[in-house]
CSV table of C-alpha atoms in Angstrom, one decimal:
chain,number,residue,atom,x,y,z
V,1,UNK,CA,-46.9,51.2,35.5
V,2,UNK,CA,-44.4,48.8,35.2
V,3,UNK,CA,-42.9,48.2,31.4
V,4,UNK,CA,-44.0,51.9,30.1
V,5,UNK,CA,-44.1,55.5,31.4
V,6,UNK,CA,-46.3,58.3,30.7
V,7,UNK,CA,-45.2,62.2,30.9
V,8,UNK,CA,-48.2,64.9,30.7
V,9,UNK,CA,-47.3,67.8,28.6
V,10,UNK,CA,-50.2,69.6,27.6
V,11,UNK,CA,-49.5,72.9,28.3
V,12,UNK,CA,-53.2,74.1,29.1
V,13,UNK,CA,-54.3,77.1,30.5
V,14,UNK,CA,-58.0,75.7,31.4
V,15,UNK,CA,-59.8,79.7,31.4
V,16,UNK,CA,-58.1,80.6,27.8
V,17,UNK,CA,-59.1,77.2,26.7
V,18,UNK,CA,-62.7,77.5,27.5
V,19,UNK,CA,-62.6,80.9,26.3
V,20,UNK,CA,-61.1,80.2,22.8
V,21,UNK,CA,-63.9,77.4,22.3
V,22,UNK,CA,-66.8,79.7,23.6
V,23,UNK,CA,-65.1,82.9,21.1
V,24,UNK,CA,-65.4,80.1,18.7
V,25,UNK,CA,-68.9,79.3,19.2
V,26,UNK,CA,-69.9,82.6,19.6
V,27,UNK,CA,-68.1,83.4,16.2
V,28,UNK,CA,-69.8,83.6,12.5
V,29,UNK,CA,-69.4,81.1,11.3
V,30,UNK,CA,-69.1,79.3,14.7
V,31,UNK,CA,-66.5,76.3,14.8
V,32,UNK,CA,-65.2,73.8,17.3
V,33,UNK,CA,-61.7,72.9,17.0
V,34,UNK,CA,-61.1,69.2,15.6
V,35,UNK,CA,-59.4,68.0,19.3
V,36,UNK,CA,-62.8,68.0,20.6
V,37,UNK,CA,-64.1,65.0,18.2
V,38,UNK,CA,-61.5,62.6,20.9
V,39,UNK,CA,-63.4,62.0,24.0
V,40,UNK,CA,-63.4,58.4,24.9
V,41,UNK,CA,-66.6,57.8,22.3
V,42,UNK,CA,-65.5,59.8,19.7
V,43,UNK,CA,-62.2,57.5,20.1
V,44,UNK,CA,-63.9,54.4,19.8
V,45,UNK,CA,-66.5,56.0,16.7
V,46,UNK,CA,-63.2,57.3,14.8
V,47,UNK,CA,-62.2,53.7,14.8
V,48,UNK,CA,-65.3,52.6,13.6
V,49,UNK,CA,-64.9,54.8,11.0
V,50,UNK,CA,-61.9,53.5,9.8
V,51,UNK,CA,-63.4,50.3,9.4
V,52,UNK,CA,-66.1,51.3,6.7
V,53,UNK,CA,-66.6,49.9,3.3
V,54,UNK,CA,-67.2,53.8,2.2
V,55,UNK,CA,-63.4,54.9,4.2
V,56,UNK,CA,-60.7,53.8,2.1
V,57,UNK,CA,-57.6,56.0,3.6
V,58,UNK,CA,-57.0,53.5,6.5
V,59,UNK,CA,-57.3,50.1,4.1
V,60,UNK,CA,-55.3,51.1,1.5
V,61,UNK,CA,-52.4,52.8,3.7
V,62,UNK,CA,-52.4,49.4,5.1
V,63,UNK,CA,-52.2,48.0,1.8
V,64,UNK,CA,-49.0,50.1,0.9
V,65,UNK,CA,-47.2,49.0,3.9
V,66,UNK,CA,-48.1,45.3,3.3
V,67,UNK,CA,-47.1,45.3,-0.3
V,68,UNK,CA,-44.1,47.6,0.1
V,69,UNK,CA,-43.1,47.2,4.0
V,70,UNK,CA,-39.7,46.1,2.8
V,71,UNK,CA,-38.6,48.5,1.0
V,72,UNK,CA,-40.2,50.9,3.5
V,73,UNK,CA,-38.1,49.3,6.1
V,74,UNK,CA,-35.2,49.3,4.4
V,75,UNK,CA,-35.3,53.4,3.7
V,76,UNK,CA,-36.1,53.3,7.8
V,77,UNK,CA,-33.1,51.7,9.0
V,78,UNK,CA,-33.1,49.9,12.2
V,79,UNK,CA,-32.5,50.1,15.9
V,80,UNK,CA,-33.4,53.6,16.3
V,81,UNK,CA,-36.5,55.2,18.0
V,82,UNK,CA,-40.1,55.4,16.3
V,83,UNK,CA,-41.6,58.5,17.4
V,84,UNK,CA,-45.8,57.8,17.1
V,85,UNK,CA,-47.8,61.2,16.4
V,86,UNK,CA,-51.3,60.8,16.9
V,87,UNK,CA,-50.7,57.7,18.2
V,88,UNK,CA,-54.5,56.9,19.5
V,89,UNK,CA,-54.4,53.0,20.7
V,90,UNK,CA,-50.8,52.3,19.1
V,91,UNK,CA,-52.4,49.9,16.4
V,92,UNK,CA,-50.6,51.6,13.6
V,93,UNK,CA,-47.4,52.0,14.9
V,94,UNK,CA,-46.9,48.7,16.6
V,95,UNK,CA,-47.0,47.0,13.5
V,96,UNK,CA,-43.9,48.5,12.1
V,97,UNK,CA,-41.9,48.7,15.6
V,98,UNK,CA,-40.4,44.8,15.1
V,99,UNK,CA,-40.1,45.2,11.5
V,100,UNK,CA,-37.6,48.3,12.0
V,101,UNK,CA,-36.1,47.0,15.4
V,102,UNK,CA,-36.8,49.9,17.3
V,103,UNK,CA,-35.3,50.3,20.1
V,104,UNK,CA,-37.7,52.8,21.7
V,105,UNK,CA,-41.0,53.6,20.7
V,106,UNK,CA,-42.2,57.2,21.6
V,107,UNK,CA,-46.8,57.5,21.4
V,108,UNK,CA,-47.8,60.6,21.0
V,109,UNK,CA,-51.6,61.9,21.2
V,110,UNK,CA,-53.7,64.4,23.3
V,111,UNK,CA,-55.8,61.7,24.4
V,112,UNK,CA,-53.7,59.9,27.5
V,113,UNK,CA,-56.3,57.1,28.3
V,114,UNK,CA,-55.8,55.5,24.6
V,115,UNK,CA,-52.0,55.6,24.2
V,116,UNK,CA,-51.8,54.4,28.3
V,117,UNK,CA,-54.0,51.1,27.1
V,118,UNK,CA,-51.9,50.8,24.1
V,119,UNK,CA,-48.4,50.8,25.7
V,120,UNK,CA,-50.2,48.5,28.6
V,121,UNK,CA,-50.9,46.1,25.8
V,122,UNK,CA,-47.2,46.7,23.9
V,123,UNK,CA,-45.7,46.7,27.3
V,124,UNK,CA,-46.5,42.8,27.5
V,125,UNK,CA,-45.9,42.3,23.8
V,126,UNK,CA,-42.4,43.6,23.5
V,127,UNK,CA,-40.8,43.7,26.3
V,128,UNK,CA,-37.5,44.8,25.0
V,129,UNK,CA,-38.5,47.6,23.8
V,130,UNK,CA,-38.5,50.9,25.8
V,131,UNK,CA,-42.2,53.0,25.7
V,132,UNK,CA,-42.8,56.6,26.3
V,133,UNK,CA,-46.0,58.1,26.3
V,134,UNK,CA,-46.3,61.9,25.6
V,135,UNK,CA,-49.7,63.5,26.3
V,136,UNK,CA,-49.9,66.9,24.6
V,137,UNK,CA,-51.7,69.1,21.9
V,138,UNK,CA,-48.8,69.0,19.1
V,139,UNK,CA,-50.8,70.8,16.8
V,140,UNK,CA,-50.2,73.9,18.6
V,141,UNK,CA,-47.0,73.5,18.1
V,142,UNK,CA,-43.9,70.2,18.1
V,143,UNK,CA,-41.5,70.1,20.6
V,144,UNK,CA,-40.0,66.8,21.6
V,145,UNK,CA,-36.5,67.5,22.7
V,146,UNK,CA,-37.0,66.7,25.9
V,147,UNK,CA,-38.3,63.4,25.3
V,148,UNK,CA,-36.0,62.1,22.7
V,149,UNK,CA,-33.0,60.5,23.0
V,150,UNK,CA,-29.5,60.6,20.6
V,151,UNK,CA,-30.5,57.9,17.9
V,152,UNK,CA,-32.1,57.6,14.4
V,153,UNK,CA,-35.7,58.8,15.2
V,154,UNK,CA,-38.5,58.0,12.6
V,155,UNK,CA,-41.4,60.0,12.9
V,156,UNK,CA,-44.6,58.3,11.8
V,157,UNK,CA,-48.1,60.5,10.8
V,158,UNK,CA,-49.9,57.9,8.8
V,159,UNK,CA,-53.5,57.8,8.1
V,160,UNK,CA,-53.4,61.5,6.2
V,161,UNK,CA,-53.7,63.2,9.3
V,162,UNK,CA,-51.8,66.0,7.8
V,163,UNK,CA,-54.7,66.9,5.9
V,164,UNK,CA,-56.3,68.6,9.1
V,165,UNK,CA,-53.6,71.7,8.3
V,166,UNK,CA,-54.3,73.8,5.9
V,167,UNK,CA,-50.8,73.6,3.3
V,168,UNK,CA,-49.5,76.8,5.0
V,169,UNK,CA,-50.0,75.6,8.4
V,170,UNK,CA,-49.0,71.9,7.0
V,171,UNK,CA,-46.0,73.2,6.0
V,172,UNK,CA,-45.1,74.8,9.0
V,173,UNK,CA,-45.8,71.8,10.7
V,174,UNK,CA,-43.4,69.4,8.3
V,175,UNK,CA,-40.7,71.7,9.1
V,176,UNK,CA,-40.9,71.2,13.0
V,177,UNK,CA,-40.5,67.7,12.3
V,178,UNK,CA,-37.6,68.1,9.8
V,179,UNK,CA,-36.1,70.6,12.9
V,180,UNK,CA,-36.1,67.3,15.2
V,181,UNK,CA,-34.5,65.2,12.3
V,182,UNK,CA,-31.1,66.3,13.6
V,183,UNK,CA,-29.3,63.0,14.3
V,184,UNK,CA,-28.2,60.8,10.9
V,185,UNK,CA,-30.6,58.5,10.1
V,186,UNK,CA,-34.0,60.0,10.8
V,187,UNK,CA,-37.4,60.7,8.9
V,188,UNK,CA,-40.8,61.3,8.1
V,189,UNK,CA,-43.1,58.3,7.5
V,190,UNK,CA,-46.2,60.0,6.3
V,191,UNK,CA,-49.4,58.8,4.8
V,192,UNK,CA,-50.9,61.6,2.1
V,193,UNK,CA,-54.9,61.4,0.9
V,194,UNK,CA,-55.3,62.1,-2.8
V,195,UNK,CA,-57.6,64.0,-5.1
V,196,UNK,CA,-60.0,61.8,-6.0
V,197,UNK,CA,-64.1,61.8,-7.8
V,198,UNK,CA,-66.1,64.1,-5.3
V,199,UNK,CA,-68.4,61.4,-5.1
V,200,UNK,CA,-66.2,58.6,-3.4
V,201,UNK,CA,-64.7,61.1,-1.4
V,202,UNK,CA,-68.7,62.3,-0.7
V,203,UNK,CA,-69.2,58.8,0.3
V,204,UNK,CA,-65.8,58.1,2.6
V,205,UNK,CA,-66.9,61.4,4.3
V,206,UNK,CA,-71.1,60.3,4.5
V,207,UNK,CA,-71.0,57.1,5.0
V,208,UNK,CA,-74.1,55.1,4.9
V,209,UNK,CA,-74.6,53.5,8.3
V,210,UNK,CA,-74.4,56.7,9.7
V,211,UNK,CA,-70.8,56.6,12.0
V,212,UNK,CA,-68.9,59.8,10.7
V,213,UNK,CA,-72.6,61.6,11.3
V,214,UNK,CA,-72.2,60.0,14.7
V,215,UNK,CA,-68.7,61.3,15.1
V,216,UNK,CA,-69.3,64.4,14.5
V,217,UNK,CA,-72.5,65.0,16.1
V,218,UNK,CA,-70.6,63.5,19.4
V,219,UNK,CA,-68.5,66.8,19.8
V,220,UNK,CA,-71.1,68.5,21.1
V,221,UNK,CA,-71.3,65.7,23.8
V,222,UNK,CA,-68.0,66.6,24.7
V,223,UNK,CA,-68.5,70.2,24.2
V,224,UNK,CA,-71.5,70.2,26.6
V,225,UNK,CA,-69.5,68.6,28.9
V,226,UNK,CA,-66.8,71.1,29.3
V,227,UNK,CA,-68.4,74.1,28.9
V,228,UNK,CA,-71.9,73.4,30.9
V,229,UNK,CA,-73.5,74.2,27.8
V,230,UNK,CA,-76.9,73.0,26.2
V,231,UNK,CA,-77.0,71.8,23.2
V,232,UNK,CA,-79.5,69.4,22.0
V,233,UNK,CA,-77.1,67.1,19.9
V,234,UNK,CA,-79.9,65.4,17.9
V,235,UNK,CA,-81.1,69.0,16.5
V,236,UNK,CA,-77.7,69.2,14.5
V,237,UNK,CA,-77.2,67.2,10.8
V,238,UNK,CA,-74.1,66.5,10.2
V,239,UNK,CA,-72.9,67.5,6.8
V,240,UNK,CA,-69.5,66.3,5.0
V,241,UNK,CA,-68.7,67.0,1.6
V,242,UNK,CA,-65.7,67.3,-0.7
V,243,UNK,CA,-65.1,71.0,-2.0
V,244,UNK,CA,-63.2,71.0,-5.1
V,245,UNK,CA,-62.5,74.6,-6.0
V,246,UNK,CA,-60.5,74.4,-2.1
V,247,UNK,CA,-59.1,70.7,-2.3
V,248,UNK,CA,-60.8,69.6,0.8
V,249,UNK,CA,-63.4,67.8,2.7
V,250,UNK,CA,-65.4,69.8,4.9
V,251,UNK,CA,-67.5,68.8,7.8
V,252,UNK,CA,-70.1,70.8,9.4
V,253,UNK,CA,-73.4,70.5,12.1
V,254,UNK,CA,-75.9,72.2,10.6
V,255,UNK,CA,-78.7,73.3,12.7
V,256,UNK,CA,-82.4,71.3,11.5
V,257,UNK,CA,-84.1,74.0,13.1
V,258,UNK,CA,-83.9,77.3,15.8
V,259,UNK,CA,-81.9,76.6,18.4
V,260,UNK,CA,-80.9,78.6,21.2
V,261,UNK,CA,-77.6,77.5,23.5
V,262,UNK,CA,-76.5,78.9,26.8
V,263,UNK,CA,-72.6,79.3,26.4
V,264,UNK,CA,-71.3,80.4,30.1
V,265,UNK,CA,-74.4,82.0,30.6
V,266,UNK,CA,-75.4,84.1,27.5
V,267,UNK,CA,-78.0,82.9,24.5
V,268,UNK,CA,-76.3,82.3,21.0
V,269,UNK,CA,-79.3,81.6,18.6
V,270,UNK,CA,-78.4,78.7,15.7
V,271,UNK,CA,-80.9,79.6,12.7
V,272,UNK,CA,-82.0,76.8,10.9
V,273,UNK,CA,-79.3,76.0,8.6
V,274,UNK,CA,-76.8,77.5,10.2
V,275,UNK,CA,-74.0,76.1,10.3
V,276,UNK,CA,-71.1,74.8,12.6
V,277,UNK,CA,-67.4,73.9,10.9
V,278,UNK,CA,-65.6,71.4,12.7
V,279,UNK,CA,-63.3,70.1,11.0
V,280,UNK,CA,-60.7,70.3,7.1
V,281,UNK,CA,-59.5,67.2,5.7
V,282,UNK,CA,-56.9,69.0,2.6
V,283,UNK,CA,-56.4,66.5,-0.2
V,284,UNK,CA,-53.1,66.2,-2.4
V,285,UNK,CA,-51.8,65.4,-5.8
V,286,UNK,CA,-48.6,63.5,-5.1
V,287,UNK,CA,-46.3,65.7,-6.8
V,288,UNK,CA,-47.3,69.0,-4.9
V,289,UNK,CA,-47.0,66.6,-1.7
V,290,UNK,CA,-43.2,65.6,-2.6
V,291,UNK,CA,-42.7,69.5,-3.1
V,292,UNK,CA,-44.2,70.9,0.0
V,293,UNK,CA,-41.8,67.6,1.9
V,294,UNK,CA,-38.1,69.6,-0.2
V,295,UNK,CA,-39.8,72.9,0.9
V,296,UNK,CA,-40.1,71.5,5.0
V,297,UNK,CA,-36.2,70.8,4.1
V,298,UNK,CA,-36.6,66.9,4.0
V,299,UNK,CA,-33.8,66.5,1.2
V,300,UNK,CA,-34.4,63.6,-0.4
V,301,UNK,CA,-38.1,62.0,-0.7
V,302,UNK,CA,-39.4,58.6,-1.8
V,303,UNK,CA,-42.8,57.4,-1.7
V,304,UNK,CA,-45.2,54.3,-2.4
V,305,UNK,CA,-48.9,54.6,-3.9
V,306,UNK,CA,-51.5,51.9,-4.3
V,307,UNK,CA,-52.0,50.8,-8.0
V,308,UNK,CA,-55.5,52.9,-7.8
V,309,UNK,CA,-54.0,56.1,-6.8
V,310,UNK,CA,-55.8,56.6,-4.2
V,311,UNK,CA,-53.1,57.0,-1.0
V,312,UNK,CA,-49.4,57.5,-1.0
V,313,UNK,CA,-46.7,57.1,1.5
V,314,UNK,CA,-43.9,59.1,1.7
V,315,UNK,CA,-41.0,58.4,3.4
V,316,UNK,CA,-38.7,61.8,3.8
V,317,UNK,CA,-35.3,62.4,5.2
């Protein structure tokens, strides 16, 4: 692996993992944690996804950094290291790693197959740059020290990732990043969904081809795969909807009819309509964003928002 290295540390107990998805399944109402949706086809649908007429987050992000990369830039610095979190293929951060002259660029993500093609492909495209890949779960928890080095890092969640947390866990999360922000110099670059009209963010969340239904339906590909179970995928609807009175899209399986799954050996009867939750998506005003940023410690805070309003990027050091 010549140009890039890979470390593995996903600290899984396989038994308790199995067991906290089956409690989960067994549960009412049932869920499957969110890290299930990135097999290799849920991967490739997720970037389908962001593709979509109906999905705005990813296009107008990009937007931002186009119009504003900059200044972005500038508040950055240069020649430090550009830490990736939830790196997937690379695609996002590669396009800022000239731009702020890193001199070591750090992928994150639970999925190891994606970030090892995308530091395969970096590894030819900038060879002076150093690559790390680090395969772990951080949502249970961000610990890097091991894998960082003594310069300027710049820590970079874009595509309003953060709105998987809910705002207490989102907060505890912001300040385990401001905790690794010790050197002079470093940062959060961080991409924020806003509140919007329930029925575009209906739509970015329902899409009309079918592909988030796709998505979601796929984890219980994965989850029949790791658990031996049974379930008949096609018997689930997927349903995703914006809930105002919480601030958040939700996304469920709903069950079209009875059906009856063998989870390590023991029947759990779906009724029809019952549902599955699978995954939060939070949404933020800008303000409350910049606030919850100061209360993670980040002390000063900047950000850039598309002339809609419908994305903001912060940058926070």
């Amino acid at each position: 692996m010549a140009g890039y290295h890979v470390v593995h540390r996903l600290a899984i107990d396989p038994a308790a993992e199995r067991r906290s998805l089956v409690a989960g399944l067994r549960a009412t109402p049932a869920r499957i944690p969110p890290k299930y949706f990135y097999d290799d086809l849920g991967c490739a649908l997720y970037g389908a996804i962001c593709a979509l007429p109906e999905y705005y987050p990813t296009r107008t992000e990009r937007a931002i950094f186009s119009a504003c990369r900059a200044e972005i830039a500038q508040a950055i610095g240069s020649g430090g290291q550009f830490v990736d979190l939830g790196a997937g293929d690379c695609g996002k951060g590669e396009s800022w790693l000239s731009v702020v002259a890193a001199k070591r660029y750090v992928a994150v993500d639970i999925a190891a197959g994606a970030i090892e093609r995308g530091l395969a492909r970096l590894a030819h495209a900038l060879p002076g740059v150093e690559l790390l890949g680090v395969v772990t779960d951080f949502t249970l928890g961000l610990d890097l020290r091991r894998d960082l080095v003594e310069l300027p890092t710049t820590f970079f969640y874009p595509g309003s990732s953060i709105g998987n947390f809910a705002p207490d866990d989102a907060l505890l999360f912001l300040q385990a990043i401001q905790r690794h922000c010790d050197v002079p110099g470093s940062g959060l670059l961080i991409g924020v969904d806003t509140i919007k009209d329930k029925a575009r963010l209906d739509a970015a969340y329902d899409d009309s081809l079918g592909v988030t239904a796709a998505f979601n339906r796929n984890v219980l590909n994965h989850v029949n795969r790791v658990l031996g179970s049974d379930f008949a995928v096609g018997a689930y609807a997927h349903r995703g909807f914006y809930n105002e009175e919480s601030r958040r899209i939700e996304m469920h399986l709903e069950a079209t009819s009875t059906q009856v799954v063998t989870l390590d050996g023991v029947p759990r009867t779906f009724g029809a309509g019952e549902r599955i939750h699978t995954e939060y998506s939070y949404k933020y005003v800008p303000d409350d964003f910049a606030a919850l940023l100061e209360q993670a410690g980040f002390r000063t805070v900047r950000r850039w928002q598309d002339p809609r309003g419908d994305f903001v990027t912060f940058y926070a050091a």
